[in-house]
Amino acid sequence: MLLQVSVSDELKTLVIVSHDIETSVAISDTVFILGREEGQPGATVKQEIDLVERGLVWQKDVRREKVFADTLDEIKASL
């Protein structure tokens, strides 16, 4: 259902917090990776990935794209 909503109109804004990396990347146009800074309380944005720039948005079969798999690998390596 989130995929249907996310591709229905580019002016919709969804904020999704998830540990499901693959699904989150499939329905997003930007990924923010959160993490802790050494010695600091709480979390902060450690990395921002623009999925529009990578051509990974508004596609039903985006999971089949090589750049999709490469992006998942990049995200997992940064965790």
PDB file of N, CA and C in Angstrom, residues 35-44:
ATOM      1  N   GLY A  35      22.407   8.084  12.754  1.00  0.00           N
ATOM      2  CA  GLY A  35      23.388   7.411  13.595  1.00  0.00           C
ATOM      3  C   GLY A  35      23.849   8.332  14.701  1.00  0.00           C
ATOM      4  N   ARG A  36      24.679   7.803  15.551  1.00  0.00           N
ATOM      5  CA  ARG A  36      25.187   8.571  16.684  1.00  0.00           C
ATOM      6  C   ARG A  36      26.577   9.090  16.386  1.00  0.00           C
ATOM      7  N   GLU A  37      26.843  10.275  16.874  1.00  0.00           N
ATOM      8  CA  GLU A  37      28.191  10.835  16.839  1.00  0.00           C
ATOM      9  C   GLU A  37      28.892  10.417  18.125  1.00  0.00           C
ATOM     10  N   GLU A  38      30.134  10.066  18.023  1.00  0.00           N
ATOM     11  CA  GLU A  38      30.927   9.638  19.180  1.00  0.00           C
ATOM     12  C   GLU A  38      30.837  10.676  20.299  1.00  0.00           C
ATOM     13  N   GLY A  39      30.412  10.228  21.475  1.00  0.00           N
ATOM     14  CA  GLY A  39      30.364  11.095  22.643  1.00  0.00           C
ATOM     15  C   GLY A  39      29.207  12.073  22.686  1.00  0.00           C
ATOM     16  N   GLN A  40      28.291  11.999  21.725  1.00  0.00           N
ATOM     17  CA  GLN A  40      27.154  12.918  21.683  1.00  0.00           C
ATOM     18  C   GLN A  40      25.858  12.165  21.994  1.00  0.00           C
ATOM     19  N   PRO A  41      24.926  12.815  22.676  1.00  0.00           N
ATOM     20  CA  PRO A  41      23.644  12.162  22.952  1.00  0.00           C
ATOM     21  C   PRO A  41      22.755  12.160  21.704  1.00  0.00           C
ATOM     22  N   GLY A  42      21.885  11.197  21.623  1.00  0.00           N
ATOM     23  CA  GLY A  42      20.923  11.159  20.524  1.00  0.00           C
ATOM     24  C   GLY A  42      21.539  10.800  19.186  1.00  0.00           C
ATOM     25  N   ALA A  43      20.740  10.956  18.155  1.00  0.00           N
ATOM     26  CA  ALA A  43      21.174  10.602  16.800  1.00  0.00           C
ATOM     27  C   ALA A  43      21.133  11.830  15.905  1.00  0.00           C
ATOM     28  N   THR A  44      21.807  11.714  14.775  1.00  0.00           N
ATOM     29  CA  THR A  44      21.848  12.786  13.793  1.00  0.00           C
ATOM     30  C   THR A  44      21.850  12.172  12.393  1.00  0.00           C
TER      31      THR A  44
END
